[in-house]
Amino acid sequence: PLGVLDEKTFDQTEEDFKSAVLLSYSSLLNYTFEQFDAGGWFRGMLLVDDDATSPNNNPDNIEEFNWRSTDGTWRALWETTYKGVQRSNIIIEKLPQSKLSDAKKKQYEGEARFLRAYYNFFLATQFGAAPLVEKTATSLDETRTANS
C-alpha cells in the first residue's frame, strides 16, 4: 500500500537503492556528529596524547587506557559500525533481484562492498578480531558470530 515500505515494496527502483546507499554512508557521519554519549568520535578513534586533555583536567578511563566495553564511546562505535555493515549487506543481497541496469547494479554494489570493507577495517583496527559479518542475519543464532 501507499506509504508502506517493506521487503516487497522497497529496493525496487534506482531511487530506493540510492537512498539505501546513502543510509549506509550515514554511519560515517555518525562517527562525527553523534558524539557517542558526549565522548565525541575523537575520544574513541584517536588515541589520547598530550595534545588534548579531558574535561576539567580530570583523567578518565579512556585517558588512563582503561577501556571497557561498557563505556559509552566504545559501545556506540561498535553499534554504529555494525549498522553500516548491516546496511551494506542488505544492498549487496537485494541488488541481484532489482530491475536496475547492469551499470547501476555494479555502481551500487561497488559502493556497498567498499563501505562494508571500510567498516570491517575500522572494526579490526579498533577492536582487533571483531566478528566478520558478510550477510544479513535471518535468525537469532546467526547473530552470535565468533570473532574473525
Tab-separated table of C-alpha atoms in Angstrom:
chain	number	residue	atom	x	y	z
A	1	PRO	CA	0.000	0.000	0.000
A	2	LEU	CA	0.947	3.629	-0.465
A	3	GLY	CA	3.268	4.890	2.263
A	4	VAL	CA	4.314	1.440	3.473
A	5	LEU	CA	7.829	0.136	2.954
A	6	ASP	CA	8.685	-3.497	3.498
A	7	GLU	CA	10.828	-6.144	1.821
A	8	LYS	CA	8.384	-6.459	-1.064
A	9	THR	CA	7.970	-2.761	-1.810
A	10	PHE	CA	11.458	-1.399	-1.124
A	11	ASP	CA	14.686	-1.891	-3.073
A	12	GLN	CA	12.999	-1.995	-6.457
A	13	THR	CA	13.836	1.353	-8.050
A	14	GLU	CA	17.050	3.257	-8.572
A	15	GLU	CA	15.851	5.855	-6.056
A	16	ASP	CA	15.409	3.089	-3.462
A	17	PHE	CA	18.993	1.901	-3.905
A	18	LYS	CA	20.348	5.428	-3.941
A	19	SER	CA	18.615	6.000	-0.595
A	20	ALA	CA	19.900	2.697	0.774
A	21	VAL	CA	23.497	3.528	-0.179
A	22	LEU	CA	23.179	6.974	1.410
A	23	LEU	CA	21.895	5.292	4.566
A	24	SER	CA	24.986	3.087	4.600
A	25	TYR	CA	27.188	6.178	4.257
A	26	SER	CA	25.323	7.805	7.150
A	27	SER	CA	27.177	5.615	9.646
A	28	LEU	CA	30.302	7.574	8.687
A	29	LEU	CA	28.531	10.804	9.625
A	30	ASN	CA	27.524	9.342	12.962
A	31	TYR	CA	31.206	8.973	13.873
A	32	THR	CA	31.475	12.751	13.711
A	33	PHE	CA	28.085	14.126	14.663
A	34	GLU	CA	26.530	11.646	17.083
A	35	GLN	CA	29.142	12.352	19.748
A	36	PHE	CA	28.749	8.958	21.450
A	37	ASP	CA	27.485	9.724	24.936
A	38	ALA	CA	29.249	13.104	24.979
A	39	GLY	CA	32.623	11.455	24.358
A	40	GLY	CA	32.941	12.506	20.745
A	41	TRP	CA	34.325	10.333	17.974
A	42	PHE	CA	37.816	11.617	18.613
A	43	ARG	CA	37.879	10.050	22.065
A	44	GLY	CA	37.408	6.582	20.613
A	45	MET	CA	39.148	6.881	17.280
A	46	LEU	CA	42.216	8.894	18.207
A	47	LEU	CA	44.465	7.663	20.943
A	48	VAL	CA	44.944	10.005	23.829
A	49	ASP	CA	48.114	12.086	23.891
A	50	ASP	CA	49.351	15.347	25.345
A	51	ASP	CA	47.569	17.432	22.711
A	52	ALA	CA	44.206	17.137	24.424
A	53	THR	CA	43.022	16.872	27.967
A	54	SER	CA	39.836	15.507	29.398
A	55	PRO	CA	37.183	17.901	30.711
A	56	ASN	CA	38.310	19.783	33.830
A	57	ASN	CA	41.724	18.090	33.541
A	58	ASN	CA	40.334	15.010	35.303
A	59	PRO	CA	41.729	11.757	33.917
A	60	ASP	CA	39.107	9.245	32.854
A	61	ASN	CA	39.088	5.636	31.691
A	62	ILE	CA	39.983	6.484	28.097
A	63	GLU	CA	42.875	8.718	29.065
A	64	GLU	CA	44.127	6.118	31.531
A	65	PHE	CA	43.922	3.399	28.811
A	66	ASN	CA	41.416	1.527	30.960
A	67	TRP	CA	38.991	0.807	28.132
A	68	ARG	CA	35.879	-1.188	28.899
A	69	SER	CA	33.158	-2.447	26.608
A	70	THR	CA	30.613	-0.770	28.853
A	71	ASP	CA	31.999	2.707	28.187
A	72	GLY	CA	29.581	4.654	26.025
A	73	THR	CA	32.191	5.631	23.446
A	74	TRP	CA	33.217	2.050	22.635
A	75	ARG	CA	29.673	0.694	22.697
A	76	ALA	CA	28.494	3.414	20.334
A	77	LEU	CA	31.431	2.949	17.937
A	78	TRP	CA	30.719	-0.801	17.838
A	79	GLU	CA	26.983	-0.335	17.234
A	80	THR	CA	27.375	2.424	14.647
A	81	THR	CA	29.954	0.460	12.680
A	82	TYR	CA	27.864	-2.706	12.602
A	83	LYS	CA	24.865	-0.657	11.446
A	84	GLY	CA	26.985	0.358	8.456
A	85	VAL	CA	27.973	-3.267	7.826
A	86	GLN	CA	24.347	-4.401	8.010
A	87	ARG	CA	23.121	-1.661	5.684
A	88	SER	CA	25.829	-2.538	3.161
A	89	ASN	CA	24.954	-6.236	3.338
A	90	ILE	CA	21.296	-5.527	2.627
A	91	ILE	CA	22.214	-3.595	-0.527
A	92	ILE	CA	24.518	-6.371	-1.757
A	93	GLU	CA	21.835	-9.003	-1.153
A	94	LYS	CA	18.950	-7.064	-2.721
A	95	LEU	CA	20.707	-5.878	-5.889
A	96	PRO	CA	20.545	-9.137	-7.896
A	97	GLN	CA	16.713	-9.163	-7.787
A	98	SER	CA	16.384	-5.494	-8.713
A	99	LYS	CA	15.389	-4.183	-12.127
A	100	LEU	CA	18.297	-1.752	-12.322
A	101	SER	CA	20.621	-1.619	-15.292
A	102	ASP	CA	23.829	-3.637	-15.024
A	103	ALA	CA	25.837	-0.421	-14.807
A	104	LYS	CA	23.801	0.843	-11.837
A	105	LYS	CA	23.938	-2.544	-10.139
A	106	LYS	CA	27.736	-2.529	-10.431
A	107	GLN	CA	27.915	1.032	-9.112
A	108	TYR	CA	25.781	0.383	-6.040
A	109	GLU	CA	27.395	-2.987	-5.376
A	110	GLY	CA	30.854	-1.407	-5.562
A	111	GLU	CA	29.901	1.325	-3.119
A	112	ALA	CA	28.288	-1.144	-0.709
A	113	ARG	CA	31.267	-3.518	-0.850
A	114	PHE	CA	33.707	-0.664	-0.291
A	115	LEU	CA	31.729	0.614	2.696
A	116	ARG	CA	31.456	-2.858	4.204
A	117	ALA	CA	35.216	-3.331	3.791
A	118	TYR	CA	35.894	0.067	5.342
A	119	TYR	CA	33.659	-0.689	8.322
A	120	ASN	CA	35.340	-4.075	8.811
A	121	PHE	CA	38.753	-2.399	8.582
A	122	PHE	CA	37.651	0.083	11.224
A	123	LEU	CA	36.414	-2.728	13.482
A	124	ALA	CA	39.731	-4.574	13.074
A	125	THR	CA	41.822	-1.502	13.894
A	126	GLN	CA	39.698	-0.517	16.887
A	127	PHE	CA	38.680	-3.877	18.340
A	128	GLY	CA	41.074	-6.480	16.941
A	129	ALA	CA	39.435	-9.713	15.813
A	130	ALA	CA	35.853	-8.410	15.594
A	131	PRO	CA	33.233	-10.698	14.016
A	132	LEU	CA	33.184	-10.514	10.226
A	133	VAL	CA	29.541	-10.239	9.140
A	134	GLU	CA	29.084	-10.818	5.403
A	135	LYS	CA	25.344	-11.453	5.193
A	136	THR	CA	22.138	-10.331	6.797
A	137	ALA	CA	21.183	-12.389	9.811
A	138	THR	CA	17.808	-14.100	9.456
A	139	SER	CA	17.730	-15.758	12.885
A	140	LEU	CA	18.940	-15.006	16.369
A	141	ASP	CA	21.531	-17.780	16.158
A	142	GLU	CA	23.137	-16.100	13.134
A	143	THR	CA	23.831	-13.001	15.236
A	144	ARG	CA	26.112	-14.992	17.502
A	145	THR	CA	29.115	-14.822	15.211
A	146	ALA	CA	32.534	-15.715	16.566
A	147	ASN	CA	35.484	-13.366	16.316
A	148	SER	CA	37.298	-13.323	13.000
